[in-house]
PDB file of C-alpha atoms in Angstrom:
ATOM      1  CA  MET B   1      10.989 -18.110  19.586  1.00  0.00           C
ATOM      2  CA  GLU B   2       8.290 -19.847  17.546  1.00  0.00           C
ATOM      3  CA  GLN B   3       8.619 -18.831  13.907  1.00  0.00           C
ATOM      4  CA  THR B   4       5.909 -18.677  11.257  1.00  0.00           C
ATOM      5  CA  TYR B   5       6.879 -20.614   8.137  1.00  0.00           C
ATOM      6  CA  TYR B   6       6.400 -19.273   4.620  1.00  0.00           C
ATOM      7  CA  PRO B   7       7.842 -20.933   1.506  1.00  0.00           C
ATOM      8  CA  SER B   8       8.809 -17.496   0.140  1.00  0.00           C
ATOM      9  CA  ILE B   9       9.243 -13.982   1.542  1.00  0.00           C
ATOM     10  CA  TRP B  10       9.917 -10.711  -0.315  1.00  0.00           C
ATOM     11  CA  ILE B  11      11.273  -7.507   1.228  1.00  0.00           C
ATOM     12  CA  SER B  12      12.743  -4.395  -0.361  1.00  0.00           C
ATOM     13  CA  ASP B  13      13.514  -0.729   0.228  1.00  0.00           C
ATOM     14  CA  VAL B  14      14.957  -1.280   3.677  1.00  0.00           C
ATOM     15  CA  HIS B  15      17.455   1.573   3.256  1.00  0.00           C
ATOM     16  CA  LEU B  16      19.942   0.469   5.911  1.00  0.00           C
ATOM     17  CA  GLY B  17      22.213   3.432   6.576  1.00  0.00           C
ATOM     18  CA  TYR B  18      19.335   5.915   6.459  1.00  0.00           C
ATOM     19  CA  LYS B  19      18.082   7.433   9.702  1.00  0.00           C
ATOM     20  CA  ASP B  20      14.417   6.693   9.001  1.00  0.00           C
ATOM     21  CA  CYS B  21      14.931   2.984   8.352  1.00  0.00           C
ATOM     22  CA  LYS B  22      12.625   0.974  10.654  1.00  0.00           C
ATOM     23  CA  ALA B  23      15.280  -1.685  11.262  1.00  0.00           C
ATOM     24  CA  ASP B  24      13.867  -2.767  14.636  1.00  0.00           C
ATOM     25  CA  PHE B  25      10.513  -3.689  13.104  1.00  0.00           C
ATOM     26  CA  LEU B  26      12.241  -5.528  10.246  1.00  0.00           C
ATOM     27  CA  LEU B  27      14.502  -7.398  12.636  1.00  0.00           C
ATOM     28  CA  ASP B  28      11.456  -8.533  14.610  1.00  0.00           C
ATOM     29  CA  PHE B  29       9.820  -9.705  11.365  1.00  0.00           C
ATOM     30  CA  LEU B  30      12.899 -11.662  10.292  1.00  0.00           C
ATOM     31  CA  ASN B  31      13.269 -13.272  13.718  1.00  0.00           C
ATOM     32  CA  CYS B  32       9.586 -14.269  13.782  1.00  0.00           C
ATOM     33  CA  THR B  33       9.550 -15.899  10.341  1.00  0.00           C
ATOM     34  CA  ARG B  34      11.405 -18.582   8.426  1.00  0.00           C
ATOM     35  CA  CYS B  35      11.267 -19.461   4.755  1.00  0.00           C
ATOM     36  CA  ASP B  36      12.791 -21.578   2.016  1.00  0.00           C
ATOM     37  CA  THR B  37      13.572 -18.525  -0.135  1.00  0.00           C
ATOM     38  CA  LEU B  38      14.108 -14.944   0.975  1.00  0.00           C
ATOM     39  CA  TYR B  39      14.027 -12.396  -1.826  1.00  0.00           C
ATOM     40  CA  LEU B  40      15.740  -9.025  -1.279  1.00  0.00           C
ATOM     41  CA  VAL B  41      14.203  -6.864  -4.003  1.00  0.00           C
ATOM     42  CA  GLY B  42      16.569  -3.900  -3.952  1.00  0.00           C
ATOM     43  CA  ASP B  43      17.569  -0.859  -1.900  1.00  0.00           C
ATOM     44  CA  ILE B  44      18.556  -2.990   1.066  1.00  0.00           C
ATOM     45  CA  VAL B  45      21.495  -0.701   1.881  1.00  0.00           C
ATOM     46  CA  ASP B  46      21.150   2.990   1.054  1.00  0.00           C
ATOM     47  CA  LEU B  47      24.538   3.828  -0.430  1.00  0.00           C
ATOM     48  CA  TRP B  48      23.243   7.240  -1.563  1.00  0.00           C
ATOM     49  CA  SER B  49      22.454   8.248   2.008  1.00  0.00           C
ATOM     50  CA  LEU B  50      25.719   6.839   3.344  1.00  0.00           C
ATOM     51  CA  LYS B  51      27.656   8.942   0.840  1.00  0.00           C
ATOM     52  CA  ARG B  52      25.852  12.111   1.953  1.00  0.00           C
ATOM     53  CA  GLN B  53      26.164  11.463   5.686  1.00  0.00           C
ATOM     54  CA  PHE B  54      27.356   8.294   7.364  1.00  0.00           C
ATOM     55  CA  TYR B  55      24.763   6.800   9.693  1.00  0.00           C
ATOM     56  CA  TRP B  56      24.743   3.209  10.901  1.00  0.00           C
ATOM     57  CA  HIS B  57      22.647   2.201  13.901  1.00  0.00           C
ATOM     58  CA  PRO B  58      23.527  -1.146  15.588  1.00  0.00           C
ATOM     59  CA  SER B  59      20.126  -2.494  14.514  1.00  0.00           C
ATOM     60  CA  HIS B  60      21.151  -2.014  10.874  1.00  0.00           C
ATOM     61  CA  TYR B  61      24.080  -4.357  11.375  1.00  0.00           C
ATOM     62  CA  GLN B  62      21.783  -6.809  13.180  1.00  0.00           C
ATOM     63  CA  VAL B  63      19.479  -6.955  10.151  1.00  0.00           C
ATOM     64  CA  LEU B  64      22.390  -7.868   7.880  1.00  0.00           C
ATOM     65  CA  GLU B  65      23.635 -10.400  10.431  1.00  0.00           C
ATOM     66  CA  CYS B  66      20.183 -11.992  10.628  1.00  0.00           C
ATOM     67  CA  ILE B  67      19.963 -12.304   6.832  1.00  0.00           C
ATOM     68  CA  GLN B  68      23.458 -13.782   6.715  1.00  0.00           C
ATOM     69  CA  LYS B  69      22.576 -16.362   9.377  1.00  0.00           C
ATOM     70  CA  LYS B  70      19.508 -17.391   7.406  1.00  0.00           C
ATOM     71  CA  ALA B  71      21.651 -17.834   4.287  1.00  0.00           C
ATOM     72  CA  GLU B  72      24.170 -19.926   6.216  1.00  0.00           C
ATOM     73  CA  SER B  73      21.476 -22.105   7.749  1.00  0.00           C
ATOM     74  CA  GLY B  74      19.967 -23.187   4.432  1.00  0.00           C
ATOM     75  CA  THR B  75      17.586 -20.394   3.378  1.00  0.00           C
ATOM     76  CA  ARG B  76      18.086 -19.506  -0.265  1.00  0.00           C
ATOM     77  CA  VAL B  77      18.667 -15.743  -0.313  1.00  0.00           C
ATOM     78  CA  ILE B  78      18.285 -14.004  -3.669  1.00  0.00           C
ATOM     79  CA  TYR B  79      19.325 -10.360  -3.907  1.00  0.00           C
ATOM     80  CA  ILE B  80      18.183  -8.064  -6.721  1.00  0.00           C
ATOM     81  CA  PRO B  81      20.017  -4.736  -6.236  1.00  0.00           C
ATOM     82  CA  GLY B  82      18.085  -1.499  -6.695  1.00  0.00           C
ATOM     83  CA  ASN B  83      19.098   2.026  -7.611  1.00  0.00           C
ATOM     84  CA  HIS B  84      20.216   2.974  -4.072  1.00  0.00           C
ATOM     85  CA  ASP B  85      22.489  -0.076  -3.883  1.00  0.00           C
ATOM     86  CA  GLU B  86      23.264  -0.322  -7.602  1.00  0.00           C
ATOM     87  CA  THR B  87      26.986  -0.865  -6.891  1.00  0.00           C
ATOM     88  CA  PHE B  88      26.078  -4.493  -6.208  1.00  0.00           C
ATOM     89  CA  ARG B  89      24.838  -4.844  -9.778  1.00  0.00           C
ATOM     90  CA  ASN B  90      28.499  -5.293 -10.619  1.00  0.00           C
ATOM     91  CA  TYR B  91      28.174  -8.733  -8.982  1.00  0.00           C
ATOM     92  CA  VAL B  92      25.132  -9.986 -10.913  1.00  0.00           C
ATOM     93  CA  ASP B  93      25.187 -13.768 -11.476  1.00  0.00           C
ATOM     94  CA  MET B  94      27.643 -14.181  -8.610  1.00  0.00           C
ATOM     95  CA  THR B  95      27.195 -15.507  -5.071  1.00  0.00           C
ATOM     96  CA  LEU B  96      28.449 -13.310  -2.218  1.00  0.00           C
ATOM     97  CA  PHE B  97      28.484 -14.731   1.316  1.00  0.00           C
ATOM     98  CA  ASN B  98      25.889 -17.377   0.345  1.00  0.00           C
ATOM     99  CA  VAL B  99      23.647 -14.718  -1.239  1.00  0.00           C
ATOM    100  CA  GLU B 100      22.824 -14.993  -4.950  1.00  0.00           C
ATOM    101  CA  VAL B 101      22.893 -11.691  -6.865  1.00  0.00           C
ATOM    102  CA  HIS B 102      20.597 -11.287  -9.890  1.00  0.00           C
ATOM    103  CA  HIS B 103      19.415  -8.370 -12.014  1.00  0.00           C
ATOM    104  CA  THR B 104      15.960  -9.944 -12.376  1.00  0.00           C
ATOM    105  CA  PHE B 105      14.542 -13.301 -11.349  1.00  0.00           C
ATOM    106  CA  VAL B 106      11.524 -15.497 -12.068  1.00  0.00           C
ATOM    107  CA  HIS B 107       9.651 -17.004  -9.126  1.00  0.00           C
ATOM    108  CA  THR B 108       7.301 -19.932  -9.730  1.00  0.00           C
ATOM    109  CA  THR B 109       4.511 -20.309  -7.187  1.00  0.00           C
ATOM    110  CA  SER B 110       3.280 -23.628  -5.828  1.00  0.00           C
ATOM    111  CA  ALA B 111       0.429 -23.377  -8.368  1.00  0.00           C
ATOM    112  CA  GLY B 112       2.929 -23.043 -11.230  1.00  0.00           C
ATOM    113  CA  LYS B 113       2.376 -19.328 -11.883  1.00  0.00           C
ATOM    114  CA  ARG B 114       5.443 -17.364 -12.966  1.00  0.00           C
ATOM    115  CA  PHE B 115       6.267 -13.975 -11.434  1.00  0.00           C
ATOM    116  CA  LEU B 116       8.889 -11.566 -12.728  1.00  0.00           C
ATOM    117  CA  LEU B 117      10.987 -10.075  -9.912  1.00  0.00           C
ATOM    118  CA  LEU B 118      12.812  -6.771 -10.307  1.00  0.00           C
ATOM    119  CA  HIS B 119      13.408  -3.692  -8.191  1.00  0.00           C
ATOM    120  CA  GLY B 120      11.374  -1.275 -10.298  1.00  0.00           C
ATOM    121  CA  ASP B 121      13.682   1.604 -11.188  1.00  0.00           C
ATOM    122  CA  ASP B 122      13.502   0.238 -14.744  1.00  0.00           C
ATOM    123  CA  PHE B 123      10.107   1.961 -14.907  1.00  0.00           C
ATOM    124  CA  ASP B 124      11.269   5.434 -13.882  1.00  0.00           C
ATOM    125  CA  SER B 125      10.839   6.615 -17.464  1.00  0.00           C
ATOM    126  CA  ALA B 126       7.125   5.809 -17.187  1.00  0.00           C
ATOM    127  CA  THR B 127       6.767   8.509 -14.506  1.00  0.00           C
ATOM    128  CA  ARG B 128       9.087  11.168 -15.945  1.00  0.00           C
ATOM    129  CA  TYR B 129       6.200  13.578 -16.574  1.00  0.00           C
ATOM    130  CA  ASN B 130       5.375  14.011 -12.895  1.00  0.00           C
ATOM    131  CA  LYS B 131       7.044  14.693  -9.585  1.00  0.00           C
ATOM    132  CA  LEU B 132       7.221  11.327  -7.808  1.00  0.00           C
ATOM    133  CA  ILE B 133      10.780  10.459  -8.786  1.00  0.00           C
ATOM    134  CA  SER B 134      12.040  13.946  -7.934  1.00  0.00           C
ATOM    135  CA  ILE B 135      10.235  13.859  -4.581  1.00  0.00           C
ATOM    136  CA  ILE B 136      11.876  10.623  -3.497  1.00  0.00           C
ATOM    137  CA  GLY B 137      15.267  11.387  -1.998  1.00  0.00           C
ATOM    138  CA  ASP B 138      15.088  15.183  -2.061  1.00  0.00           C
ATOM    139  CA  GLN B 139      14.619  17.635   0.800  1.00  0.00           C
ATOM    140  CA  ALA B 140      10.819  17.530   0.525  1.00  0.00           C
ATOM    141  CA  TYR B 141      10.824  13.782   1.097  1.00  0.00           C
ATOM    142  CA  ASP B 142      13.277  14.103   3.985  1.00  0.00           C
ATOM    143  CA  PHE B 143      10.987  16.695   5.566  1.00  0.00           C
ATOM    144  CA  LEU B 144       8.001  14.395   5.056  1.00  0.00           C
ATOM    145  CA  LEU B 145       9.815  11.620   6.910  1.00  0.00           C
ATOM    146  CA  PHE B 146      10.831  14.095   9.616  1.00  0.00           C
ATOM    147  CA  LEU B 147       7.128  14.822  10.175  1.00  0.00           C
ATOM    148  CA  ASN B 148       6.442  11.092  10.104  1.00  0.00           C
ATOM    149  CA  ARG B 149       9.077  10.485  12.783  1.00  0.00           C
ATOM    150  CA  TRP B 150       7.783  13.118  15.183  1.00  0.00           C
ATOM    151  CA  THR B 151       4.142  12.233  14.621  1.00  0.00           C
ATOM    152  CA  ASN B 152       4.856   8.682  15.719  1.00  0.00           C
ATOM    153  CA  ARG B 153       6.876   9.799  18.727  1.00  0.00           C
ATOM    154  CA  VAL B 154       3.857  11.777  19.920  1.00  0.00           C
ATOM    155  CA  ARG B 155       1.500   8.883  19.140  1.00  0.00           C
ATOM    156  CA  LYS B 156       3.705   6.509  21.135  1.00  0.00           C
ATOM    157  CA  LEU B 157       3.598   8.848  24.157  1.00  0.00           C
ATOM    158  CA  TYR B 158      -0.189   8.571  24.139  1.00  0.00           C
ATOM    159  CA  GLY B 159      -0.262   4.811  23.554  1.00  0.00           C
ATOM    160  CA  GLY B 160      -0.880   4.940  19.814  1.00  0.00           C
ATOM    161  CA  HIS B 161       0.513   2.416  17.346  1.00  0.00           C
ATOM    162  CA  TYR B 162       2.828   3.172  14.435  1.00  0.00           C
ATOM    163  CA  TRP B 163       1.084   4.975  11.574  1.00  0.00           C
ATOM    164  CA  SER B 164       2.599   6.292   8.368  1.00  0.00           C
ATOM    165  CA  LEU B 165       1.856   9.984   7.994  1.00  0.00           C
ATOM    166  CA  ALA B 166       4.182  10.007   4.974  1.00  0.00           C
ATOM    167  CA  SER B 167       2.162   7.359   3.167  1.00  0.00           C
ATOM    168  CA  TRP B 168      -1.143   9.030   4.091  1.00  0.00           C
ATOM    169  CA  LEU B 169      -0.013  12.368   2.669  1.00  0.00           C
ATOM    170  CA  LYS B 170       1.503  10.832  -0.459  1.00  0.00           C
ATOM    171  CA  ASN B 171      -1.776   9.106  -1.284  1.00  0.00           C
ATOM    172  CA  ARG B 172      -3.524  12.474  -1.217  1.00  0.00           C
ATOM    173  CA  VAL B 173      -1.194  14.240  -3.667  1.00  0.00           C
ATOM    174  CA  HIS B 174      -2.700  14.003  -7.145  1.00  0.00           C
ATOM    175  CA  LYS B 175       0.605  13.924  -9.017  1.00  0.00           C
ATOM    176  CA  ALA B 176       1.980  11.239  -6.717  1.00  0.00           C
ATOM    177  CA  ARG B 177      -1.122   9.090  -7.270  1.00  0.00           C
ATOM    178  CA  ALA B 178      -0.785   9.567 -11.020  1.00  0.00           C
ATOM    179  CA  ALA B 179       2.865   8.534 -10.881  1.00  0.00           C
ATOM    180  CA  ILE B 180       2.038   5.411  -8.869  1.00  0.00           C
ATOM    181  CA  ALA B 181      -0.667   4.450 -11.373  1.00  0.00           C
ATOM    182  CA  ALA B 182       1.742   4.965 -14.291  1.00  0.00           C
ATOM    183  CA  PHE B 183       4.358   2.846 -12.540  1.00  0.00           C
ATOM    184  CA  GLU B 184       1.881   0.007 -11.984  1.00  0.00           C
ATOM    185  CA  GLN B 185       0.758   0.122 -15.616  1.00  0.00           C
ATOM    186  CA  ALA B 186       4.376  -0.057 -16.804  1.00  0.00           C
ATOM    187  CA  ALA B 187       5.044  -3.024 -14.515  1.00  0.00           C
ATOM    188  CA  VAL B 188       1.971  -4.914 -15.715  1.00  0.00           C
ATOM    189  CA  HIS B 189       2.939  -4.202 -19.344  1.00  0.00           C
ATOM    190  CA  GLU B 190       6.440  -5.629 -18.752  1.00  0.00           C
ATOM    191  CA  ALA B 191       5.035  -8.777 -17.142  1.00  0.00           C
ATOM    192  CA  LYS B 192       2.709  -9.259 -20.111  1.00  0.00           C
ATOM    193  CA  LYS B 193       5.525  -8.686 -22.585  1.00  0.00           C
ATOM    194  CA  GLN B 194       7.614 -11.399 -20.926  1.00  0.00           C
ATOM    195  CA  GLY B 195       4.708 -13.850 -20.762  1.00  0.00           C
ATOM    196  CA  MET B 196       4.482 -13.829 -16.962  1.00  0.00           C
ATOM    197  CA  ASP B 197       1.478 -14.309 -14.722  1.00  0.00           C
ATOM    198  CA  GLY B 198       2.561 -11.544 -12.370  1.00  0.00           C
ATOM    199  CA  ILE B 199       5.268  -9.173 -11.241  1.00  0.00           C
ATOM    200  CA  ILE B 200       6.797  -8.413  -7.838  1.00  0.00           C
ATOM    201  CA  CYS B 201       8.743  -5.195  -7.291  1.00  0.00           C
ATOM    202  CA  GLY B 202       9.423  -2.368  -4.833  1.00  0.00           C
ATOM    203  CA  HIS B 203      11.050   1.026  -5.466  1.00  0.00           C
ATOM    204  CA  ILE B 204       8.104   3.425  -5.047  1.00  0.00           C
ATOM    205  CA  HIS B 205       7.383   2.715  -1.348  1.00  0.00           C
ATOM    206  CA  GLN B 206       3.752   1.915  -2.137  1.00  0.00           C
ATOM    207  CA  PRO B 207       2.694  -1.577  -0.965  1.00  0.00           C
ATOM    208  CA  ARG B 208      -0.051  -3.078  -3.069  1.00  0.00           C
ATOM    209  CA  ILE B 209      -1.533  -6.231  -4.569  1.00  0.00           C
ATOM    210  CA  ASN B 210      -3.756  -5.803  -7.599  1.00  0.00           C
ATOM    211  CA  VAL B 211      -4.944  -7.919 -10.528  1.00  0.00           C
ATOM    212  CA  THR B 212      -5.067  -6.067 -13.851  1.00  0.00           C
ATOM    213  CA  ASP B 213      -5.856  -7.763 -17.176  1.00  0.00           C
ATOM    214  CA  GLY B 214      -5.084 -11.136 -15.615  1.00  0.00           C
ATOM    215  CA  ILE B 215      -1.661  -9.974 -14.356  1.00  0.00           C
ATOM    216  CA  VAL B 216      -0.955  -9.927 -10.616  1.00  0.00           C
ATOM    217  CA  TYR B 217       0.879  -6.753  -9.629  1.00  0.00           C
ATOM    218  CA  CYS B 218       2.608  -6.986  -6.248  1.00  0.00           C
ATOM    219  CA  ASN B 219       4.653  -4.281  -4.580  1.00  0.00           C
ATOM    220  CA  ASP B 220       6.217  -5.342  -1.289  1.00  0.00           C
ATOM    221  CA  GLY B 221       6.434  -1.743  -0.038  1.00  0.00           C
ATOM    222  CA  ASP B 222       9.265  -0.581   2.201  1.00  0.00           C
ATOM    223  CA  TRP B 223      10.702  -0.319   5.716  1.00  0.00           C
ATOM    224  CA  ILE B 224      10.831   3.488   5.869  1.00  0.00           C
ATOM    225  CA  GLU B 225       7.179   4.452   5.612  1.00  0.00           C
ATOM    226  CA  ASN B 226       5.016   1.338   5.566  1.00  0.00           C
ATOM    227  CA  CYS B 227       6.882  -1.588   7.199  1.00  0.00           C
ATOM    228  CA  THR B 228       5.537  -4.207   4.793  1.00  0.00           C
ATOM    229  CA  ALA B 229       6.575  -7.514   3.247  1.00  0.00           C
ATOM    230  CA  LEU B 230       5.099 -10.002   0.803  1.00  0.00           C
ATOM    231  CA  VAL B 231       4.821 -13.681   1.677  1.00  0.00           C
ATOM    232  CA  GLU B 232       3.640 -16.802  -0.105  1.00  0.00           C
ATOM    233  CA  ASN B 233       2.006 -19.101   2.408  1.00  0.00           C
ATOM    234  CA  GLU B 234       1.693 -22.884   2.357  1.00  0.00           C
ATOM    235  CA  GLN B 235      -1.756 -22.682   0.748  1.00  0.00           C
ATOM    236  CA  GLY B 236      -0.299 -20.765  -2.204  1.00  0.00           C
ATOM    237  CA  ARG B 237      -1.773 -17.378  -1.311  1.00  0.00           C
ATOM    238  CA  ILE B 238       0.357 -14.273  -1.658  1.00  0.00           C
ATOM    239  CA  GLU B 239      -0.219 -11.944   1.280  1.00  0.00           C
ATOM    240  CA  LEU B 240       0.882  -8.379   1.948  1.00  0.00           C
ATOM    241  CA  LEU B 241       1.831  -8.039   5.613  1.00  0.00           C
ATOM    242  CA  HIS B 242       2.229  -4.942   7.746  1.00  0.00           C
ATOM    243  CA  TRP B 243       4.718  -5.449  10.594  1.00  0.00           C
ATOM    244  CA  SER B 244       5.360  -2.693  13.133  1.00  0.00           C
ATOM    245  CA  ASP B 245       4.250  -2.636  16.763  1.00  0.00           C
ATOM    246  CA  VAL B 246       1.137  -4.351  15.394  1.00  0.00           C
ATOM    247  CA  GLN B 247       1.012  -7.031  12.710  1.00  0.00           C
ATOM    248  CA  LYS B 248      -1.759  -7.555  10.183  1.00  0.00           C
ATOM    249  CA  VAL B 249      -2.507  -8.835   6.702  1.00  0.00           C
ATOM    250  CA  LEU B 250      -3.288  -5.899   4.408  1.00  0.00           C
ATOM    251  CA  ASN B 251      -4.154  -7.737   1.214  1.00  0.00           C
ATOM    252  CA  VAL B 252      -4.189 -11.211  -0.294  1.00  0.00           C
ATOM    253  CA  VAL B 253      -4.492 -12.848  -3.698  1.00  0.00           C
ATOM    254  CA  GLU B 254      -5.392 -16.491  -4.306  1.00  0.00           C
ATOM    255  CA  ILE B 255      -3.015 -18.146  -6.772  1.00  0.00           C
ATOM    256  CA  GLU B 256      -4.593 -21.324  -8.149  1.00  0.00           C
ATOM    257  CA  LYS B 257      -3.649 -23.668 -10.991  1.00  0.00           C
ATOM    258  CA  GLN B 258      -6.920 -22.856 -12.750  1.00  0.00           C
ATOM    259  CA  GLY B 259      -6.339 -19.119 -12.545  1.00  0.00           C
ATOM    260  CA  LEU B 260      -6.445 -16.134 -10.191  1.00  0.00           C
ATOM    261  CA  ARG B 261      -9.217 -15.422  -7.749  1.00  0.00           C
ATOM    262  CA  GLY B 262      -8.371 -11.740  -7.429  1.00  0.00           C
ATOM    263  CA  ALA B 263      -6.879  -9.531  -4.768  1.00  0.00           C
ATOM    264  CA  LYS B 264      -8.888  -8.588  -1.713  1.00  0.00           C
ATOM    265  CA  ALA B 265      -8.355  -6.715   1.504  1.00  0.00           C
ATOM    266  CA  ALA B 266      -7.928  -8.994   4.489  1.00  0.00           C
TER     267      ALA B 266
END
């Protein structure tokens, strides 16, 4: 299989061990790409879900096996545990099975711009006044994903491609939009405080690239609702990719030595 090369790839919020994980799409993405550095930005395994009810599809094991093979074959794999796999934070600054574990990390682009990498649950306090954090993981969210699952089964019967009903509905709930905006503002503030040019995170299942006050905010999304990943290509652009039964570039930002050229839809 011919693989597309990217110097760096970011994925997060895979939630292996959760029934709505789109492991098949992720496995296809991993098999179709190669990189120098693969960043796992938290919630790769959903230990919360596994504690409630054990579920482990063979494709979930295949994803882990694929990542392990990449690490063994020379890809640098950097793992930043999130809140759903926070047990692995006990191994920060250690290397497990050729995978480096860090609490946060700084990625330097080919243009010399520095990006802070973290999962994003550090910013939960920024959204405590609204319902987003309580929605994620509770019965309402499970029901939303149940609707998402059956909507796509019907669409597939009629030849339709994967589409995230969950994401569409979430973007139309005022309090959820307010929470997402507050989260992004908190992330940009943290990047500024640490003297970074940008920040890359996950956590809220809301893929996005945006430039605010000269800071590049990147959220690599998830593999439950959106099936998205961030990549840095050989020209130095950071792209947000959607990868399901169709593949497309959702957004891109030019990262140049002289400065940023801004995010734009592809």
